[in-house]
Amino acid sequence: MRALFASAGLALLLALASAPGASAQEAPEWMKQTLPDQAFKAHWDEQQAVMNPTGALDAKTKHLIGLAVAAQIPCEYCVNGHTKAAKAAGATDAQIKEAIATAALVRFNSTMLNGSDGGREWSSRK
């Protein structure tokens, strides 16, 4: 169920970033039609709380993080939505490239450590 929420939440960003006149205060129609009724309000409330641009992280940072994660999942809808939203929040092309490169580097290093079991030494430290 959490995966459904994550996918729906990221896809929401595409709708918000690309739909003309879309309001951040009202969920898009596709979300109302795809989420189970019992999950809709809770998911929308979480979406609004986490993606709130006045939180501890500004909107640009949140969308750069979202873009980096979306590039690694990979989810083309989420990449598109977070890219548009990050640019709308003031992200430069250089910042977008660096966010994606950072995520790629972390994923590469994780793959190498996990695949070779080379991280065991550090993971057992307290």
XYZ file of C-alpha atoms in Angstrom:
126
model
C 0.000 0.000 0.000
C 2.896 2.375 0.797
C 4.274 1.860 -2.720
C 0.907 2.898 -4.118
C 1.043 6.045 -1.996
C 4.593 6.834 -3.096
C 3.778 6.372 -6.768
C 0.593 8.379 -6.487
C 2.345 11.105 -4.538
C 5.090 11.485 -7.078
C 2.680 11.357 -9.966
C 0.712 14.095 -8.234
C 3.703 16.354 -8.640
C 3.546 15.841 -12.378
C -0.093 16.857 -12.368
C 0.598 19.905 -10.208
C 3.596 20.923 -12.269
C 1.998 20.447 -15.659
C -1.730 21.068 -15.306
C -2.701 24.626 -16.170
C -4.492 26.292 -13.300
C -3.930 23.309 -10.990
C -4.327 24.204 -7.365
C -2.025 22.852 -4.695
C -5.019 23.005 -2.349
C -7.132 20.500 -4.278
C -6.059 17.073 -5.401
C -6.139 16.437 -9.155
C -8.997 14.402 -10.568
C -6.779 11.439 -11.503
C -5.790 11.065 -7.841
C -9.415 11.072 -6.719
C -10.149 8.356 -9.285
C -7.157 6.105 -8.588
C -6.665 6.065 -4.823
C -8.966 3.931 -2.692
C -11.549 6.095 -0.921
C -10.286 5.094 2.529
C -6.725 6.148 1.640
C -7.372 9.319 -0.332
C -7.700 11.933 2.432
C -4.789 10.587 4.478
C -2.546 10.521 1.415
C -3.533 13.998 0.296
C -2.962 15.385 3.810
C 0.493 13.763 3.908
C 1.287 15.120 0.450
C 0.342 18.634 1.534
C 2.323 18.381 4.777
C 5.533 16.964 3.308
C 5.628 19.062 0.150
C 4.717 22.254 2.011
C 7.226 24.841 0.714
C 7.357 26.563 4.114
C 8.677 23.471 5.900
C 12.255 22.878 7.026
C 13.284 22.432 3.374
C 12.283 24.880 0.673
C 10.316 23.783 -2.395
C 13.364 23.772 -4.678
C 15.287 21.441 -2.371
C 12.308 19.112 -1.945
C 11.822 18.829 -5.693
C 15.542 18.274 -6.306
C 15.409 15.425 -3.785
C 12.260 14.095 -5.443
C 13.922 14.297 -8.853
C 17.017 12.471 -7.626
C 14.906 9.676 -6.150
C 12.638 9.514 -9.200
C 15.662 9.151 -11.481
C 16.785 6.132 -9.451
C 13.411 4.371 -9.188
C 13.081 5.103 -12.268
C 9.784 6.898 -12.887
C 9.597 9.039 -16.012
C 6.385 10.732 -14.833
C 7.982 11.690 -11.533
C 11.200 12.858 -13.207
C 9.171 15.093 -15.501
C 6.996 16.457 -12.688
C 9.842 17.084 -10.243
C 11.986 18.670 -12.968
C 9.210 21.110 -13.866
C 8.452 21.811 -10.219
C 12.146 22.288 -9.341
C 12.595 24.735 -12.223
C 9.436 26.581 -11.193
C 10.925 26.837 -7.687
C 14.144 28.343 -9.090
C 16.410 25.347 -9.687
C 19.033 25.810 -12.373
C 20.012 23.205 -14.950
C 23.327 22.792 -13.095
C 21.488 22.077 -9.807
C 19.235 19.559 -11.529
C 22.221 17.779 -13.092
C 24.055 17.724 -9.760
C 21.038 16.313 -7.879
C 20.742 13.493 -10.416
C 24.506 12.850 -10.394
C 24.547 12.733 -6.579
C 21.754 10.155 -6.539
C 23.519 8.132 -9.235
C 26.778 8.167 -7.269
C 25.078 7.052 -4.051
C 23.298 4.270 -5.925
C 26.522 3.166 -7.626
C 28.439 3.062 -4.340
C 25.596 1.193 -2.645
C 25.475 -1.317 -5.484
C 29.218 -1.894 -5.286
C 29.254 -2.263 -1.491
C 26.192 -4.488 -1.346
C 27.250 -6.596 -4.302
C 30.724 -7.232 -2.931
C 29.638 -7.323 0.712
C 32.285 -4.652 1.250
C 30.090 -2.606 3.568
C 29.926 -5.222 6.316
C 32.895 -3.705 8.150
C 31.195 -0.321 8.479
C 27.664 -1.518 9.084
C 28.677 -3.423 12.228
C 30.272 -0.370 13.869
C 28.341 1.303 16.618
